[in-house]
PDB file of C-alpha atoms in Angstrom:
ATOM      1  CA  GLN A   1      72.666 -41.470   5.505  1.00 75.00           C
ATOM      2  CA  VAL A   2      70.373 -38.804   6.129  1.00 84.00           C
ATOM      3  CA  GLN A   3      71.713 -35.932   8.259  1.00 89.00           C
ATOM      4  CA  LEU A   4      69.901 -33.150   9.933  1.00 93.00           C
ATOM      5  CA  VAL A   5      71.800 -30.082  11.063  1.00 93.00           C
ATOM      6  CA  GLU A   6      70.459 -27.341  13.091  1.00 95.00           C
ATOM      7  CA  SER A   7      72.063 -24.020  13.710  1.00 95.00           C
ATOM      8  CA  GLY A   8      70.719 -20.386  15.127  1.00 96.00           C
ATOM      9  CA  GLY A   9      70.431 -21.143  18.752  1.00 97.00           C
ATOM     10  CA  GLY A  10      71.823 -18.954  21.339  1.00 98.00           C
ATOM     11  CA  LEU A  11      70.815 -16.597  24.162  1.00 98.00           C
ATOM     12  CA  VAL A  12      68.085 -14.051  23.614  1.00 98.00           C
ATOM     13  CA  GLN A  13      66.076 -11.766  26.280  1.00 98.00           C
ATOM     14  CA  PRO A  14      62.422 -12.007  26.927  1.00 98.00           C
ATOM     15  CA  GLY A  15      60.524 -10.384  24.208  1.00 98.00           C
ATOM     16  CA  GLY A  16      63.470 -10.977  21.739  1.00 98.00           C
ATOM     17  CA  SER A  17      63.592 -12.806  18.483  1.00 98.00           C
ATOM     18  CA  LEU A  18      65.402 -15.635  17.086  1.00 98.00           C
ATOM     19  CA  ARG A  19      65.779 -17.635  14.005  1.00 98.00           C
ATOM     20  CA  LEU A  20      66.487 -21.504  13.686  1.00 98.00           C
ATOM     21  CA  SER A  21      67.366 -23.258  10.527  1.00 97.00           C
ATOM     22  CA  CYS A  22      67.625 -26.919   9.569  1.00 95.00           C
ATOM     23  CA  ALA A  23      69.253 -28.494   6.568  1.00 92.00           C
ATOM     24  CA  ALA A  24      68.955 -32.203   5.326  1.00 88.00           C
ATOM     25  CA  SER A  25      72.034 -33.433   3.820  1.00 83.00           C
ATOM     26  CA  GLY A  26      73.769 -36.642   2.505  1.00 67.00           C
ATOM     27  CA  SER A  27      70.587 -37.928   0.835  1.00 62.00           C
ATOM     28  CA  SER A  28      68.092 -36.900  -2.067  1.00 61.00           C
ATOM     29  CA  PHE A  29      65.138 -38.345   0.245  1.00 68.00           C
ATOM     30  CA  ARG A  30      61.728 -36.763  -0.179  1.00 75.00           C
ATOM     31  CA  PHE A  31      60.267 -35.942   3.302  1.00 86.00           C
ATOM     32  CA  ASN A  32      56.348 -36.017   3.861  1.00 88.00           C
ATOM     33  CA  ALA A  33      56.907 -33.242   6.816  1.00 91.00           C
ATOM     34  CA  MET A  34      59.636 -31.356   8.302  1.00 91.00           C
ATOM     35  CA  GLY A  35      59.372 -29.271  11.466  1.00 94.00           C
ATOM     36  CA  TRP A  36      60.661 -28.880  15.311  1.00 97.00           C
ATOM     37  CA  TYR A  37      60.271 -30.112  18.432  1.00 98.00           C
ATOM     38  CA  ARG A  38      61.559 -29.002  21.711  1.00 98.00           C
ATOM     39  CA  GLN A  39      62.547 -30.460  25.162  1.00 98.00           C
ATOM     40  CA  ALA A  40      62.944 -28.262  28.130  1.00 97.00           C
ATOM     41  CA  PRO A  41      64.681 -29.960  31.541  1.00 91.00           C
ATOM     42  CA  GLY A  42      62.497 -32.310  33.207  1.00 94.00           C
ATOM     43  CA  LYS A  43      59.972 -31.926  30.830  1.00 96.00           C
ATOM     44  CA  GLN A  44      58.977 -34.584  27.593  1.00 96.00           C
ATOM     45  CA  ARG A  45      59.676 -33.523  24.004  1.00 97.00           C
ATOM     46  CA  GLU A  46      57.034 -31.789  22.425  1.00 97.00           C
ATOM     47  CA  LEU A  47      55.931 -30.680  19.009  1.00 97.00           C
ATOM     48  CA  VAL A  48      56.770 -27.215  18.156  1.00 98.00           C
ATOM     49  CA  ALA A  49      55.782 -26.868  14.366  1.00 97.00           C
ATOM     50  CA  ALA A  50      55.314 -29.004  11.350  1.00 95.00           C
ATOM     51  CA  ILE A  51      55.001 -28.456   7.701  1.00 93.00           C
ATOM     52  CA  THR A  52      53.807 -31.205   5.237  1.00 88.00           C
ATOM     53  CA  SER A  53      55.097 -31.327   1.716  1.00 82.00           C
ATOM     54  CA  GLY A  54      51.967 -29.687   0.508  1.00 84.00           C
ATOM     55  CA  GLY A  55      52.619 -26.737   2.709  1.00 84.00           C
ATOM     56  CA  SER A  56      50.012 -27.407   5.243  1.00 92.00           C
ATOM     57  CA  SER A  57      51.369 -26.214   8.640  1.00 94.00           C
ATOM     58  CA  ASP A  58      50.637 -26.942  12.458  1.00 95.00           C
ATOM     59  CA  TYR A  59      51.636 -25.169  15.584  1.00 97.00           C
ATOM     60  CA  ALA A  60      51.709 -26.164  19.578  1.00 97.00           C
ATOM     61  CA  ASP A  61      49.135 -23.673  21.056  1.00 97.00           C
ATOM     62  CA  SER A  62      52.029 -22.185  23.290  1.00 97.00           C
ATOM     63  CA  VAL A  63      53.715 -20.693  20.284  1.00 98.00           C
ATOM     64  CA  LYS A  64      50.566 -19.922  18.075  1.00 97.00           C
ATOM     65  CA  GLY A  65      50.903 -16.472  16.953  1.00 97.00           C
ATOM     66  CA  ARG A  66      54.699 -15.968  18.003  1.00 98.00           C
ATOM     67  CA  PHE A  67      56.312 -18.595  15.971  1.00 98.00           C
ATOM     68  CA  THR A  68      56.392 -19.071  12.129  1.00 97.00           C
ATOM     69  CA  SER A  69      57.748 -21.712  10.190  1.00 96.00           C
ATOM     70  CA  SER A  70      58.718 -22.257   6.542  1.00 94.00           C
ATOM     71  CA  ARG A  71      59.909 -25.156   4.386  1.00 89.00           C
ATOM     72  CA  ASP A  72      61.461 -25.370   0.896  1.00 85.00           C
ATOM     73  CA  ASN A  73      60.889 -28.715  -0.335  1.00 77.00           C
ATOM     74  CA  ALA A  74      63.336 -28.833  -3.031  1.00 79.00           C
ATOM     75  CA  ARG A  75      66.189 -28.020  -0.647  1.00 81.00           C
ATOM     76  CA  ASN A  76      65.013 -30.194   2.247  1.00 83.00           C
ATOM     77  CA  THR A  77      65.313 -27.132   4.675  1.00 89.00           C
ATOM     78  CA  VAL A  78      63.073 -25.635   7.180  1.00 92.00           C
ATOM     79  CA  SER A  79      63.283 -22.686   9.350  1.00 96.00           C
ATOM     80  CA  LEU A  80      61.777 -21.738  12.637  1.00 97.00           C
ATOM     81  CA  GLN A  81      61.305 -17.696  13.190  1.00 98.00           C
ATOM     82  CA  MET A  82      60.758 -17.050  16.828  1.00 98.00           C
ATOM     83  CA  ASN A  83      59.422 -13.835  18.059  1.00 98.00           C
ATOM     84  CA  SER A  84      58.189 -12.487  21.605  1.00 98.00           C
ATOM     85  CA  LEU A  85      60.174 -15.145  23.227  1.00 98.00           C
ATOM     86  CA  LYS A  86      59.403 -16.042  26.699  1.00 98.00           C
ATOM     87  CA  PRO A  87      61.750 -17.777  29.595  1.00 98.00           C
ATOM     88  CA  GLU A  88      59.311 -20.542  28.967  1.00 97.00           C
ATOM     89  CA  ASP A  89      60.447 -21.215  25.546  1.00 98.00           C
ATOM     90  CA  THR A  90      63.838 -22.171  26.705  1.00 98.00           C
ATOM     91  CA  ALA A  91      64.627 -25.690  25.545  1.00 98.00           C
ATOM     92  CA  VAL A  92      66.658 -27.619  23.194  1.00 98.00           C
ATOM     93  CA  TYR A  93      65.331 -27.166  19.704  1.00 98.00           C
ATOM     94  CA  TYR A  94      65.345 -30.617  17.597  1.00 98.00           C
ATOM     95  CA  CYS A  95      64.790 -30.531  13.889  1.00 96.00           C
ATOM     96  CA  ASN A  96      62.505 -33.185  12.672  1.00 95.00           C
ATOM     97  CA  ALA A  97      61.834 -34.737   9.261  1.00 93.00           C
ATOM     98  CA  LYS A  98      59.415 -37.667   8.666  1.00 92.00           C
ATOM     99  CA  GLY A  99      59.732 -39.551   5.485  1.00 88.00           C
ATOM    100  CA  LEU A 100      59.655 -43.313   3.748  1.00 84.00           C
ATOM    101  CA  ARG A 101      62.628 -45.739   3.743  1.00 83.00           C
ATOM    102  CA  TRP A 102      61.933 -48.407   1.316  1.00 86.00           C
ATOM    103  CA  GLY A 103      58.207 -47.885   2.202  1.00 87.00           C
ATOM    104  CA  VAL A 104      58.687 -47.952   5.894  1.00 91.00           C
ATOM    105  CA  PRO A 105      57.854 -44.582   7.789  1.00 90.00           C
ATOM    106  CA  ILE A 106      60.709 -43.122   9.599  1.00 91.00           C
ATOM    107  CA  ASP A 107      61.697 -40.195  11.614  1.00 93.00           C
ATOM    108  CA  TYR A 108      64.922 -38.263  11.565  1.00 93.00           C
ATOM    109  CA  TRP A 109      66.344 -36.052  13.948  1.00 95.00           C
ATOM    110  CA  GLY A 110      68.821 -33.251  14.067  1.00 96.00           C
ATOM    111  CA  GLN A 111      71.077 -33.445  17.333  1.00 96.00           C
ATOM    112  CA  GLY A 112      69.500 -30.298  18.877  1.00 97.00           C
ATOM    113  CA  THR A 113      70.275 -26.489  19.376  1.00 97.00           C
ATOM    114  CA  GLN A 114      70.192 -24.673  22.568  1.00 98.00           C
ATOM    115  CA  VAL A 115      67.629 -21.727  22.937  1.00 98.00           C
ATOM    116  CA  THR A 116      67.759 -19.858  26.130  1.00 98.00           C
ATOM    117  CA  VAL A 117      65.582 -17.033  27.047  1.00 98.00           C
ATOM    118  CA  SER A 118      66.846 -14.854  30.022  1.00 97.00           C
ATOM    119  CA  SER A 119      67.283 -11.664  31.255  1.00 93.00           C
TER     120      SER A 119
END
């Protein structure tokens, strides 16, 4: 029933900026945390940024100082502002939400949006 939809991916040159958005629809579930993962070709999926329902945030070391994530709890949306992009940021970015389904922890995932950083 829960559906996460990402938008905002695309092609950008090194040093440029891009904003990703994720919206949850199809439910009124409260999520304990929302955030972003990414996966580059040949690499494991990794956490990029996450925000708890209380507003606490965490970022991967590789993106600290360059990426900023924001969350709207009432709307169950989350965004990722990416600045000073590098070629190594190229990956498929996935929206993630962590919640409870009848008291059982569960992860919800978007289908992903491609971000390509290239000159």
